[in-house]
CSV table of C-alpha atoms in Angstrom, one decimal:
chain,number,residue,atom,x,y,z
A,1,MET,CA,18.3,0.2,26.1
A,2,ASN,CA,22.0,0.3,25.3
A,3,THR,CA,22.7,3.9,24.4
A,4,GLU,CA,25.5,2.7,22.1
A,5,LYS,CA,22.8,1.6,19.6
A,6,LYS,CA,22.4,4.6,17.4
A,7,TYR,CA,20.2,3.5,14.5
A,8,VAL,CA,16.9,1.9,13.5
A,9,VAL,CA,16.6,-0.1,10.3
A,10,ALA,CA,13.4,0.1,8.2
A,11,ILE,CA,12.8,-2.7,5.7
A,12,ASP,CA,10.3,-1.4,3.0
A,13,SER,CA,9.1,-4.1,0.7
A,14,GLY,CA,7.0,-2.4,-2.0
A,15,THR,CA,5.2,-3.5,-5.1
A,16,THR,CA,7.9,-2.9,-7.6
A,17,SER,CA,11.0,-2.6,-5.5
A,18,CYS,CA,12.6,-3.4,-2.1
A,19,ARG,CA,14.4,-0.8,0.0
A,20,THR,CA,16.2,-0.7,3.3
A,21,ILE,CA,16.6,2.7,5.0
A,22,ILE,CA,18.7,3.3,8.1
A,23,PHE,CA,17.5,6.1,10.4
A,24,ASP,CA,19.3,7.9,13.1
A,25,LYS,CA,17.8,9.3,16.3
A,26,GLU,CA,16.9,12.6,14.6
A,27,GLY,CA,14.8,10.6,12.1
A,28,LYS,CA,17.2,11.3,9.2
A,29,SER,CA,18.1,8.6,6.8
A,30,VAL,CA,21.8,7.9,6.9
A,31,SER,CA,21.8,5.1,4.2
A,32,ILE,CA,19.4,3.8,1.6
A,33,ALA,CA,19.6,0.8,-0.7
A,34,GLN,CA,17.1,-0.2,-3.3
A,35,ALA,CA,16.5,-3.1,-5.7
A,36,GLU,CA,13.7,-3.6,-8.2
A,37,PHE,CA,12.2,-7.0,-8.8
A,38,THR,CA,10.3,-8.6,-11.6
A,39,GLN,CA,6.6,-8.2,-12.3
A,40,PHE,CA,4.8,-11.1,-13.9
A,41,PHE,CA,1.6,-10.8,-15.9
A,42,PRO,CA,0.8,-14.4,-16.9
A,43,GLN,CA,-2.8,-13.7,-18.0
A,44,SER,CA,-5.1,-10.6,-18.4
A,45,GLY,CA,-5.7,-9.2,-15.0
A,46,TRP,CA,-3.2,-11.5,-13.3
A,47,VAL,CA,-0.2,-10.0,-11.4
A,48,GLU,CA,2.5,-12.1,-9.7
A,49,HIS,CA,5.9,-11.8,-8.0
A,50,ASP,CA,8.5,-14.4,-7.2
A,51,PRO,CA,8.7,-14.5,-3.4
A,52,LEU,CA,12.3,-15.8,-3.5
A,53,GLU,CA,13.3,-12.9,-5.7
A,54,ILE,CA,11.7,-10.5,-3.3
A,55,TRP,CA,13.5,-12.1,-0.4
A,56,THR,CA,16.9,-12.0,-2.2
A,57,ALA,CA,16.4,-8.4,-3.2
A,58,GLN,CA,15.3,-7.4,0.2
A,59,LEU,CA,18.2,-9.2,2.0
A,60,GLY,CA,20.6,-7.6,-0.5
A,61,THR,CA,19.4,-4.1,0.3
A,62,LEU,CA,19.6,-4.8,4.0
A,63,GLN,CA,23.3,-5.8,3.7
A,64,SER,CA,24.0,-3.0,1.2
A,65,ALA,CA,22.5,-0.2,3.4
A,66,LYS,CA,24.4,-1.4,6.4
A,67,THR,CA,27.7,-1.5,4.4
A,68,LYS,CA,27.0,2.0,2.9
A,69,ALA,CA,26.4,3.4,6.4
A,70,GLY,CA,29.6,1.8,7.6
A,71,ILE,CA,27.9,0.5,10.8
A,72,LYS,CA,28.0,-2.7,12.6
A,73,SER,CA,24.9,-4.7,13.6
A,74,ASP,CA,25.6,-4.0,17.3
A,75,SER,CA,24.8,-0.4,16.6
A,76,ILE,CA,21.3,-1.2,15.4
A,77,ALA,CA,18.6,-0.9,18.1
A,78,ALA,CA,15.8,-2.5,16.1
A,79,VAL,CA,14.3,-3.5,12.8
A,80,GLY,CA,11.0,-2.3,11.5
A,81,ILE,CA,9.1,-3.9,8.5
A,82,THR,CA,6.6,-2.3,6.2
A,83,ASN,CA,5.2,-3.9,3.1
A,84,GLN,CA,2.9,-4.0,0.1
A,85,ARG,CA,-0.3,-5.3,1.6
A,86,GLU,CA,-2.8,-8.0,0.5
A,87,THR,CA,-0.1,-9.8,-1.6
A,88,VAL,CA,0.1,-13.4,-0.4
A,89,VAL,CA,2.6,-16.2,-0.3
A,90,LEU,CA,2.1,-19.8,0.5
A,91,TRP,CA,5.2,-21.9,1.3
A,92,ASP,CA,6.6,-25.2,2.6
A,93,LYS,CA,7.7,-24.6,6.2
A,94,GLU,CA,10.4,-27.3,6.0
A,95,THR,CA,12.0,-26.3,2.8
A,96,GLY,CA,11.1,-22.6,2.8
A,97,LEU,CA,10.1,-22.9,-0.9
A,98,PRO,CA,6.9,-21.2,-2.2
A,99,VAL,CA,4.3,-23.5,-3.7
A,100,TYR,CA,3.3,-20.7,-6.2
A,101,ASN,CA,4.3,-17.2,-7.1
A,102,ALA,CA,3.1,-14.4,-4.8
A,103,ILE,CA,-0.3,-13.2,-6.0
A,104,VAL,CA,-0.2,-9.4,-5.9
A,105,TRP,CA,-2.8,-7.0,-4.5
A,106,GLN,CA,-3.4,-5.7,-8.0
A,107,ASP,CA,-4.4,-9.2,-9.2
A,108,ARG,CA,-8.0,-9.7,-10.5
A,109,ARG,CA,-8.2,-13.5,-11.1
A,110,THR,CA,-10.8,-14.0,-8.3
A,111,SER,CA,-13.2,-11.4,-9.6
A,112,ASP,CA,-15.9,-14.0,-10.6
A,113,PHE,CA,-15.7,-15.7,-7.2
A,114,CYS,CA,-16.0,-12.4,-5.4
A,115,ASP,CA,-19.2,-11.7,-7.5
A,116,GLU,CA,-20.5,-15.1,-6.4
A,117,LEU,CA,-20.0,-14.2,-2.8
A,118,ILE,CA,-21.7,-10.9,-3.3
A,119,ASN,CA,-24.6,-12.5,-5.2
A,120,ALA,CA,-25.0,-15.1,-2.4
A,121,GLY,CA,-25.6,-12.3,0.1
A,122,TYR,CA,-22.3,-12.3,2.1
A,123,GLY,CA,-21.4,-8.7,1.4
A,124,ASP,CA,-22.9,-7.0,4.5
A,125,LYS,CA,-21.8,-9.8,6.8
A,126,ILE,CA,-18.2,-9.7,5.7
A,127,THR,CA,-18.1,-5.9,5.8
A,128,GLN,CA,-19.4,-5.8,9.3
A,129,LYS,CA,-16.8,-8.3,10.5
A,130,THR,CA,-13.8,-7.2,8.5
A,131,GLY,CA,-14.5,-3.5,7.5
A,132,LEU,CA,-13.7,-4.5,3.9
A,133,ILE,CA,-15.7,-4.8,0.7
A,134,ILE,CA,-15.7,-8.2,-1.0
A,135,ASN,CA,-13.1,-7.7,-3.7
A,136,PRO,CA,-10.2,-9.6,-5.4
A,137,TYR,CA,-8.0,-6.8,-4.0
A,138,PHE,CA,-7.9,-8.5,-0.6
A,139,SER,CA,-5.9,-11.6,0.4
A,140,ALA,CA,-8.6,-14.1,1.2
A,141,THR,CA,-9.7,-15.1,-2.2
A,142,LYS,CA,-6.1,-15.2,-3.4
A,143,ILE,CA,-5.3,-17.8,-0.7
A,144,ARG,CA,-8.3,-19.8,-1.6
A,145,TRP,CA,-7.3,-19.7,-5.3
A,146,ILE,CA,-3.9,-21.2,-4.6
A,147,LEU,CA,-5.4,-23.9,-2.3
A,148,LYS,CA,-7.8,-24.9,-5.0
A,149,ASN,CA,-5.6,-24.5,-8.1
A,150,VAL,CA,-2.1,-25.5,-7.1
A,151,PRO,CA,-1.7,-29.3,-6.5
A,152,GLU,CA,1.5,-28.7,-4.4
A,153,ALA,CA,-0.4,-26.5,-2.0
A,154,ALA,CA,-3.0,-29.2,-1.3
A,155,GLU,CA,-0.2,-31.8,-0.9
A,156,LYS,CA,1.7,-29.7,1.6
A,157,LEU,CA,-1.5,-28.9,3.5
A,158,ALA,CA,-2.3,-32.6,3.8
A,159,GLN,CA,1.2,-33.1,5.2
A,160,ASN,CA,0.8,-30.2,7.6
A,161,LYS,CA,3.7,-28.4,6.0
A,162,LEU,CA,1.9,-25.4,4.5
A,163,LEU,CA,2.2,-21.8,5.8
A,164,ALA,CA,0.6,-18.7,4.4
A,165,GLY,CA,1.1,-15.0,4.9
A,166,THR,CA,1.4,-11.5,3.5
A,167,ILE,CA,4.8,-10.2,2.5
A,168,ASP,CA,5.6,-9.0,6.1
A,169,THR,CA,5.0,-12.5,7.4
A,170,TRP,CA,7.2,-14.0,4.6
A,171,LEU,CA,10.0,-11.6,5.4
A,172,ILE,CA,9.7,-12.1,9.2
A,173,TRP,CA,9.9,-15.9,8.7
A,174,LYS,CA,12.9,-15.6,6.4
A,175,LEU,CA,14.7,-13.0,8.6
A,176,THR,CA,14.3,-15.2,11.7
A,177,ASN,CA,15.4,-18.3,9.8
A,178,GLY,CA,11.9,-19.9,10.1
A,179,LYS,CA,11.5,-19.3,13.8
A,180,VAL,CA,8.6,-16.8,13.7
A,181,HIS,CA,5.4,-17.0,11.7
A,182,ALA,CA,3.6,-13.8,12.5
A,183,THR,CA,1.9,-10.7,11.2
A,184,ASP,CA,0.6,-7.5,12.7
A,185,VAL,CA,-2.9,-6.3,13.2
A,186,SER,CA,-2.7,-3.8,10.3
A,187,ASN,CA,-1.7,-6.4,7.8
A,188,ALA,CA,-4.2,-9.0,9.2
A,189,SER,CA,-7.0,-6.5,8.8
A,190,ARG,CA,-6.3,-6.4,5.0
A,191,THR,CA,-6.9,-10.1,4.4
A,192,MET,CA,-10.7,-10.2,4.6
A,193,LEU,CA,-10.2,-13.0,7.1
A,194,PHE,CA,-9.7,-10.9,10.3
A,195,ASN,CA,-12.5,-9.7,12.5
A,196,ILE,CA,-11.6,-6.1,13.4
A,197,ASN,CA,-14.1,-6.1,16.3
A,198,THR,CA,-12.8,-9.2,18.1
A,199,MET,CA,-9.3,-8.8,16.7
A,200,GLN,CA,-9.1,-12.5,15.8
A,201,TRP,CA,-9.1,-14.6,12.6
A,202,ASP,CA,-12.8,-15.1,11.9
A,203,GLU,CA,-13.9,-18.7,12.0
A,204,ASP,CA,-17.0,-18.2,9.9
A,205,ILE,CA,-15.2,-16.6,7.0
A,206,LEU,CA,-12.4,-19.2,7.2
A,207,ASN,CA,-15.0,-21.9,6.9
A,208,LEU,CA,-16.8,-20.1,4.1
A,209,LEU,CA,-13.7,-19.9,2.0
A,210,GLY,CA,-12.2,-23.2,3.0
A,211,ILE,CA,-9.0,-21.7,4.5
A,212,PRO,CA,-7.5,-23.7,7.4
A,213,LYS,CA,-6.7,-21.4,10.4
A,214,GLN,CA,-3.5,-23.4,11.1
A,215,ILE,CA,-1.7,-22.1,8.0
A,216,LEU,CA,-2.2,-18.4,9.1
A,217,PRO,CA,0.3,-16.5,11.1
A,218,GLU,CA,0.0,-15.4,14.8
A,219,VAL,CA,-1.4,-11.8,15.0
A,220,LYS,CA,0.6,-9.4,17.1
A,221,SER,CA,0.6,-5.6,17.7
A,222,SER,CA,2.4,-3.2,15.4
A,223,SER,CA,5.0,-2.3,18.0
A,224,GLU,CA,6.3,-5.3,20.0
A,225,ASN,CA,9.1,-7.8,19.9
A,226,TYR,CA,8.6,-10.3,17.1
A,227,GLY,CA,11.9,-12.1,17.5
A,228,ILE,CA,15.6,-11.8,16.7
A,229,VAL,CA,17.0,-11.4,13.2
A,230,ASP,CA,19.3,-14.3,12.5
A,231,PRO,CA,22.8,-12.7,12.8
A,232,LYS,CA,23.8,-14.3,9.5
A,233,MET,CA,21.4,-11.9,7.7
A,234,PHE,CA,23.7,-9.0,8.4
A,235,SER,CA,27.0,-10.8,7.7
A,236,ASN,CA,28.8,-14.0,8.3
A,237,ARG,CA,30.6,-12.4,11.3
A,238,ALA,CA,27.6,-10.7,12.9
A,239,VAL,CA,26.6,-11.8,16.3
A,240,ALA,CA,24.4,-9.0,17.5
A,241,GLN,CA,20.9,-9.7,18.8
A,242,VAL,CA,18.8,-7.3,16.8
A,243,PRO,CA,15.0,-7.6,17.4
A,244,ILE,CA,12.2,-7.0,14.9
A,245,THR,CA,9.9,-4.7,16.9
A,246,GLY,CA,7.8,-2.8,14.4
A,247,VAL,CA,5.5,-4.1,11.6
A,248,ALA,CA,2.8,-2.4,9.7
A,249,GLY,CA,1.3,-2.5,6.2
A,250,ASP,CA,2.7,0.3,4.0
A,251,GLN,CA,-0.3,2.7,4.2
A,252,GLN,CA,-0.8,2.4,7.9
A,253,SER,CA,2.9,2.8,8.4
A,254,SER,CA,2.8,6.0,6.3
A,255,LEU,CA,-0.1,7.3,8.4
A,256,PHE,CA,2.0,6.7,11.5
A,257,GLY,CA,5.1,8.1,9.8
A,258,GLN,CA,3.2,11.3,9.0
A,259,LEU,CA,2.2,11.3,12.7
A,260,CYS,CA,-1.5,11.4,11.9
A,261,THR,CA,-2.1,10.3,15.5
A,262,GLU,CA,-5.2,12.4,16.2
A,263,VAL,CA,-8.7,11.7,15.1
A,264,GLY,CA,-9.5,13.4,11.7
A,265,MET,CA,-5.9,13.7,10.5
A,266,VAL,CA,-5.5,12.6,6.8
A,267,LYS,CA,-2.7,11.5,4.7
A,268,ASN,CA,-2.4,10.4,1.0
A,269,THR,CA,0.5,8.3,-0.3
A,270,TYR,CA,1.2,8.7,-4.1
A,271,GLY,CA,3.0,5.5,-4.9
A,272,THR,CA,2.2,2.7,-7.3
A,273,GLY,CA,-1.3,3.2,-6.2
A,274,CYS,CA,-2.8,6.0,-4.2
A,275,PHE,CA,-4.0,5.5,-0.7
A,276,THR,CA,-5.8,8.0,1.5
A,277,LEU,CA,-6.4,7.3,5.2
A,278,VAL,CA,-8.1,9.2,7.9
A,279,ASN,CA,-7.6,8.4,11.6
A,280,ILE,CA,-11.0,7.6,13.2
A,281,GLY,CA,-9.8,6.7,16.7
A,282,ASN,CA,-10.4,3.7,18.8
A,283,LYS,CA,-13.7,2.5,17.4
A,284,PRO,CA,-14.2,1.1,13.9
A,285,ILE,CA,-16.7,3.0,11.8
A,286,ILE,CA,-18.2,1.1,8.8
A,287,SER,CA,-18.2,3.3,5.8
A,288,LYS,CA,-21.5,4.1,4.0
A,289,ASN,CA,-19.6,5.5,1.0
A,290,LYS,CA,-17.7,2.4,-0.2
A,291,LEU,CA,-14.5,3.1,1.7
A,292,VAL,CA,-13.0,0.4,3.8
A,293,THR,CA,-12.4,0.4,7.6
A,294,THR,CA,-8.9,-0.8,8.5
A,295,VAL,CA,-6.8,-1.3,11.6
A,296,ALA,CA,-4.3,1.6,11.5
A,297,TRP,CA,-2.0,0.3,14.2
A,298,LYS,CA,-1.7,-1.0,17.8
A,299,ILE,CA,1.2,0.0,20.0
A,300,GLY,CA,1.9,-2.6,22.6
A,301,ASN,CA,-1.1,-3.0,24.9
A,302,GLN,CA,-2.6,0.4,24.1
A,303,PRO,CA,-6.0,0.6,22.4
A,304,THR,CA,-6.2,-0.3,18.7
A,305,VAL,CA,-6.4,2.7,16.4
A,306,TYR,CA,-8.6,2.5,13.3
A,307,ALA,CA,-8.8,4.3,10.0
A,308,LEU,CA,-11.0,4.8,7.0
A,309,GLU,CA,-9.2,4.1,3.8
A,310,GLY,CA,-9.8,4.6,0.1
A,311,SER,CA,-7.5,2.9,-2.4
A,312,VAL,CA,-6.6,3.9,-6.0
A,313,PHE,CA,-5.1,0.9,-7.8
A,314,VAL,CA,-3.2,2.8,-10.5
A,315,ALA,CA,-1.5,6.1,-9.7
A,316,GLY,CA,2.3,6.3,-10.0
A,317,SER,CA,2.2,3.1,-12.1
A,318,ALA,CA,0.3,5.2,-14.8
A,319,ILE,CA,3.4,7.4,-15.1
A,320,GLN,CA,5.5,4.2,-15.3
A,321,TRP,CA,3.2,3.1,-18.1
A,322,LEU,CA,3.8,6.3,-20.0
A,323,ARG,CA,7.5,5.8,-19.6
A,324,ASP,CA,8.0,2.0,-20.1
A,325,ALA,CA,5.1,0.8,-22.2
A,326,MET,CA,4.2,3.9,-24.3
A,327,LYS,CA,7.7,5.5,-24.4
A,328,VAL,CA,6.0,8.9,-24.1
A,329,ILE,CA,8.5,10.1,-21.5
A,330,TYR,CA,12.0,9.1,-20.5
A,331,SER,CA,11.6,9.7,-16.8
A,332,ALA,CA,8.9,10.5,-14.3
A,333,GLN,CA,10.6,13.8,-13.6
A,334,GLU,CA,9.7,15.1,-17.0
A,335,CYS,CA,6.0,15.1,-16.2
A,336,ASP,CA,5.9,18.6,-14.6
A,337,PHE,CA,7.7,20.0,-17.7
A,338,TYR,CA,5.1,18.6,-20.1
A,339,CYS,CA,2.3,19.7,-17.9
A,340,SER,CA,3.7,23.3,-18.0
A,341,LEU,CA,3.5,23.3,-21.8
A,342,VAL,CA,-0.3,23.1,-21.8
A,343,LYS,CA,-1.3,26.8,-21.6
A,344,ASP,CA,-4.9,26.6,-22.7
A,345,ASN,CA,-8.1,24.8,-21.9
A,346,ILE,CA,-8.9,23.9,-25.5
A,347,GLN,CA,-7.8,20.3,-25.1
A,348,ASN,CA,-10.0,18.7,-22.5
A,349,VAL,CA,-8.3,15.3,-22.4
A,350,TYR,CA,-9.1,12.8,-19.6
A,351,MET,CA,-7.2,9.7,-18.8
A,352,VAL,CA,-8.9,6.9,-16.7
A,353,PRO,CA,-6.0,4.6,-15.7
A,354,SER,CA,-8.2,1.6,-14.6
A,355,PHE,CA,-5.6,-0.9,-15.9
A,356,THR,CA,-6.5,-3.4,-13.2
A,357,GLY,CA,-10.0,-2.2,-12.5
A,358,LEU,CA,-11.1,0.7,-10.2
A,359,GLY,CA,-10.8,0.8,-6.5
A,360,ALA,CA,-12.8,3.0,-4.1
A,361,PRO,CA,-15.4,4.3,-4.3
A,362,TYR,CA,-16.3,2.4,-7.5
A,363,TRP,CA,-15.0,-1.1,-6.8
A,364,ASP,CA,-15.3,-2.2,-10.4
A,365,SER,CA,-13.0,-5.0,-11.3
A,366,ASN,CA,-14.3,-5.0,-14.9
A,367,SER,CA,-13.4,-1.3,-15.7
A,368,ARG,CA,-10.4,-0.8,-18.0
A,369,GLY,CA,-8.3,2.2,-18.9
A,370,ALA,CA,-9.2,4.8,-21.5
A,371,ILE,CA,-8.3,8.2,-22.8
A,372,PHE,CA,-11.1,10.6,-23.7
A,373,GLY,CA,-11.3,13.9,-25.6
A,374,LEU,CA,-8.6,13.1,-28.2
A,375,GLU,CA,-8.5,15.5,-31.1
A,376,ARG,CA,-6.2,16.0,-34.1
A,377,GLY,CA,-4.4,18.7,-32.2
A,378,THR,CA,-3.7,16.5,-29.1
A,379,LYS,CA,0.0,16.3,-28.3
A,380,ARG,CA,2.2,14.4,-26.0
A,381,GLU,CA,1.9,17.0,-23.3
A,382,HIS,CA,-1.9,16.7,-23.2
A,383,VAL,CA,-1.7,13.0,-22.6
A,384,VAL,CA,1.0,13.4,-19.9
A,385,LYS,CA,-1.1,16.1,-18.2
A,386,ALA,CA,-4.2,14.1,-18.3
A,387,THR,CA,-2.4,11.1,-16.8
A,388,VAL,CA,-0.9,13.2,-14.0
A,389,GLU,CA,-4.3,14.8,-13.3
A,390,SER,CA,-6.0,11.4,-13.2
A,391,ILE,CA,-4.1,10.7,-10.0
A,392,ALA,CA,-5.6,13.8,-8.4
A,393,TYR,CA,-9.1,13.1,-9.6
A,394,GLN,CA,-9.1,9.6,-8.2
A,395,SER,CA,-7.8,10.9,-4.9
A,396,ASN,CA,-10.5,13.5,-4.9
A,397,ASP,CA,-13.1,10.8,-5.3
A,398,LEU,CA,-11.7,9.2,-2.1
A,399,LEU,CA,-11.7,12.5,-0.2
A,400,SER,CA,-15.3,13.3,-1.1
A,401,ALA,CA,-16.4,9.8,0.2
A,402,MET,CA,-14.4,10.3,3.3
A,403,GLU,CA,-16.0,13.7,4.1
A,404,LYS,CA,-19.4,12.1,3.8
A,405,ASP,CA,-18.4,9.4,6.3
A,406,ILE,CA,-16.9,11.6,8.9
A,407,GLY,CA,-19.5,14.4,8.4
A,408,LYS,CA,-17.1,17.3,7.9
A,409,LYS,CA,-14.9,19.0,5.4
A,410,ILE,CA,-11.3,17.9,5.2
A,411,THR,CA,-9.2,21.1,5.1
A,412,MET,CA,-5.7,19.7,5.2
A,413,MET,CA,-3.9,16.6,3.9
A,414,LYS,CA,-0.4,15.4,4.5
A,415,VAL,CA,1.2,13.7,1.4
A,416,ASP,CA,4.1,11.4,0.6
A,417,GLY,CA,5.3,8.9,-1.9
A,418,GLY,CA,7.2,9.4,-5.1
A,419,ALA,CA,4.6,11.3,-7.1
A,420,SER,CA,4.1,13.8,-4.3
A,421,ASN,CA,7.4,15.3,-5.5
A,422,SER,CA,5.5,16.6,-8.5
A,423,ASN,CA,4.6,20.3,-7.8
A,424,TYR,CA,2.1,20.3,-10.6
A,425,LEU,CA,0.2,17.3,-9.2
A,426,MET,CA,0.2,18.7,-5.6
A,427,GLN,CA,-1.0,22.1,-6.8
A,428,PHE,CA,-3.7,20.5,-8.9
A,429,GLN,CA,-4.8,18.2,-6.0
A,430,SER,CA,-5.0,21.2,-3.7
A,431,SER,CA,-7.2,23.1,-6.1
A,432,ILE,CA,-9.4,20.3,-7.3
A,433,SER,CA,-10.0,19.2,-3.7
A,434,ASN,CA,-10.1,22.7,-2.1
A,435,LEU,CA,-7.7,21.9,0.7
A,436,GLU,CA,-4.2,22.6,2.0
A,437,ILE,CA,-1.5,20.1,1.0
A,438,GLN,CA,1.5,19.6,3.3
A,439,ARG,CA,4.5,17.8,1.9
A,440,PRO,CA,7.2,16.9,4.5
A,441,THR,CA,10.9,17.4,4.1
A,442,ASN,CA,11.3,13.6,4.4
A,443,THR,CA,8.8,12.0,2.0
A,444,GLU,CA,10.0,8.5,3.1
A,445,THR,CA,7.2,8.3,5.6
A,446,THR,CA,6.3,4.7,4.9
A,447,ALA,CA,9.7,3.5,6.0
A,448,LEU,CA,9.8,6.2,8.7
A,449,GLY,CA,6.6,4.8,10.2
A,450,ALA,CA,8.0,1.3,10.5
A,451,ALA,CA,11.2,2.8,12.1
A,452,TYR,CA,9.1,4.9,14.5
A,453,LEU,CA,7.0,1.8,15.6
A,454,ALA,CA,10.2,-0.3,16.0
A,455,GLY,CA,12.1,2.5,17.9
A,456,LEU,CA,9.2,3.2,20.3
A,457,CYS,CA,9.1,-0.4,21.3
A,458,VAL,CA,12.8,-0.5,22.5
A,459,GLY,CA,12.9,3.0,23.9
A,460,PHE,CA,15.0,4.4,21.0
A,461,TRP,CA,12.4,7.2,21.0
A,462,LYS,CA,10.5,7.7,24.2
A,463,SER,CA,7.1,9.0,23.0
A,464,ILE,CA,5.0,10.2,20.1
A,465,ASP,CA,5.5,13.7,21.4
A,466,GLU,CA,9.3,13.3,20.9
A,467,LEU,CA,8.6,12.1,17.3
A,468,LYS,CA,6.5,15.2,16.5
A,469,ASN,CA,9.7,17.3,16.9
A,470,LEU,CA,11.4,15.3,14.1
A,471,ASN,CA,8.8,15.9,11.3
A,472,LYS,CA,9.2,19.0,9.2
A,473,VAL,CA,7.1,20.5,6.4
A,474,ASP,CA,9.0,21.1,3.1
A,475,ARG,CA,6.2,22.9,1.2
A,476,SER,CA,2.5,23.7,1.4
A,477,PHE,CA,0.1,24.1,-1.5
A,478,SER,CA,-3.2,26.1,-1.4
A,479,PRO,CA,-6.1,26.1,-3.9
A,480,ASN,CA,-5.8,28.5,-6.8
A,481,MET,CA,-8.6,27.5,-9.1
A,482,SER,CA,-12.1,29.0,-9.3
A,483,SER,CA,-15.0,26.9,-8.0
A,484,SER,CA,-16.7,27.0,-11.5
A,485,LYS,CA,-13.6,25.6,-13.2
A,486,VAL,CA,-13.3,22.9,-10.5
A,487,GLU,CA,-16.9,21.9,-11.0
A,488,GLN,CA,-16.5,21.7,-14.8
A,489,LYS,CA,-13.3,19.6,-14.5
A,490,ILE,CA,-14.8,17.2,-12.0
A,491,LYS,CA,-17.9,16.8,-14.2
A,492,GLY,CA,-15.7,15.8,-17.1
A,493,TRP,CA,-13.8,13.3,-15.0
A,494,LYS,CA,-17.0,11.6,-13.7
A,495,GLU,CA,-18.3,11.2,-17.2
A,496,ALA,CA,-15.1,9.7,-18.4
A,497,VAL,CA,-15.1,7.2,-15.5
A,498,LYS,CA,-18.7,6.3,-16.2
A,499,ARG,CA,-17.8,5.2,-19.7
A,500,THR,CA,-15.2,2.8,-18.5
A,501,LEU,CA,-17.3,0.9,-16.0
A,502,ASN,CA,-18.0,-2.8,-16.5
A,503,TRP,CA,-16.0,-2.7,-19.7
A,504,THR,CA,-14.7,-6.3,-19.8
A,505,LYS,CA,-18.2,-7.7,-19.4
A,506,SER,CA,-19.9,-5.2,-21.7
A,507,ILE,CA,-17.7,-6.3,-24.7
A,508,LEU,CA,-18.3,-10.1,-24.2
């Protein structure tokens, strides 16, 4: 590799915003650019994005981060991409125009069809093949919905002009100016169309859902050369050949960014949702406790690494709801202050933020959010505290399921994501789950994972051992709550959750 190349670029395409972060050889970010994009909610339970807005925002951050850093494209060794998973785009391969908005992972429009598949007895078969639970969360039924409900999609398919993919695939296609239609194994494993045993698109499931294989991307490893970024994406004068060499879904990328490279290592990302993953090694284990089995990553020709994962659909977005919809707080940073105002246990307020249903281990698309325990003396701080604590309770549900699957107590968890900066939340999580929490100095581990995967491919970093010297711990949290108090609090949480289950069907 040319030693003049001093940086790796990470493109991080999230659920509410796009970012580009440029990392140096020490794993430090030298430049960050971010842009939010619009969330559309056309019907109850529907969530959409404009793929062209995502692309424009992402390209803008790429160019802005490069300008801020004051570097030329010939100083960039490689580009890594990490992305919101399960969100799907279908587009015309000749015009590059989407046939419909991107349907987001949070979307619940295919709930009834998923119930039909389950009732028809396909649940175990699909779980054994894909590691996933039949749920509208995953990409497959979203693709089917567009094919069946958008006339333009059927028209383009008949003309052999239709392409489909998750956000990583969309960005790769745009960055390479339509030359590469590909995804990585980690993103493919989230579609409910990919067989994690054979590591191929599954013909039986494709036929069941009526999804043509030819519209799907080529599946590659998480760390290999995908193709060259069109130089015009950097600037009109750029001529450098910069390869895309790292691709991973955001949670798998975070697992790698936290360097959870050994079996049994756990991380939790506190973002829009909450995602807990444990490395289970080179053989997939099918969960008996309603977690999903996912491909964590594959580096070049090395054996595939798998993980068990639990997903909380609403975590940091519950804080956004407090701020934007309810106007209870002005910024997320105020949460710790309001939590500190609650000095007693008189107000036992619980918030269940199942705005788009509940993920693992409940998998209830019909649950809806609720606040329990309100009294005349309930104040703003009680609601804020209950909302913050709901994130920890949901994460604890995942950890409990994980411990049952792997057969041992989890004693330490690495954390990242925006909400992990809340000291109150991290301390409460440590206490309620009875484990040590480690928060790294650099909490941008999702982008860092994509950078690591890209850099390893081109020799920017030589090995995982070299990467381990780059990650530093900022702060650790240890349990400080009595077991009786923990038991009482979890009991209240479970009762609150139970009362939200099947809500949308129970009121019909």
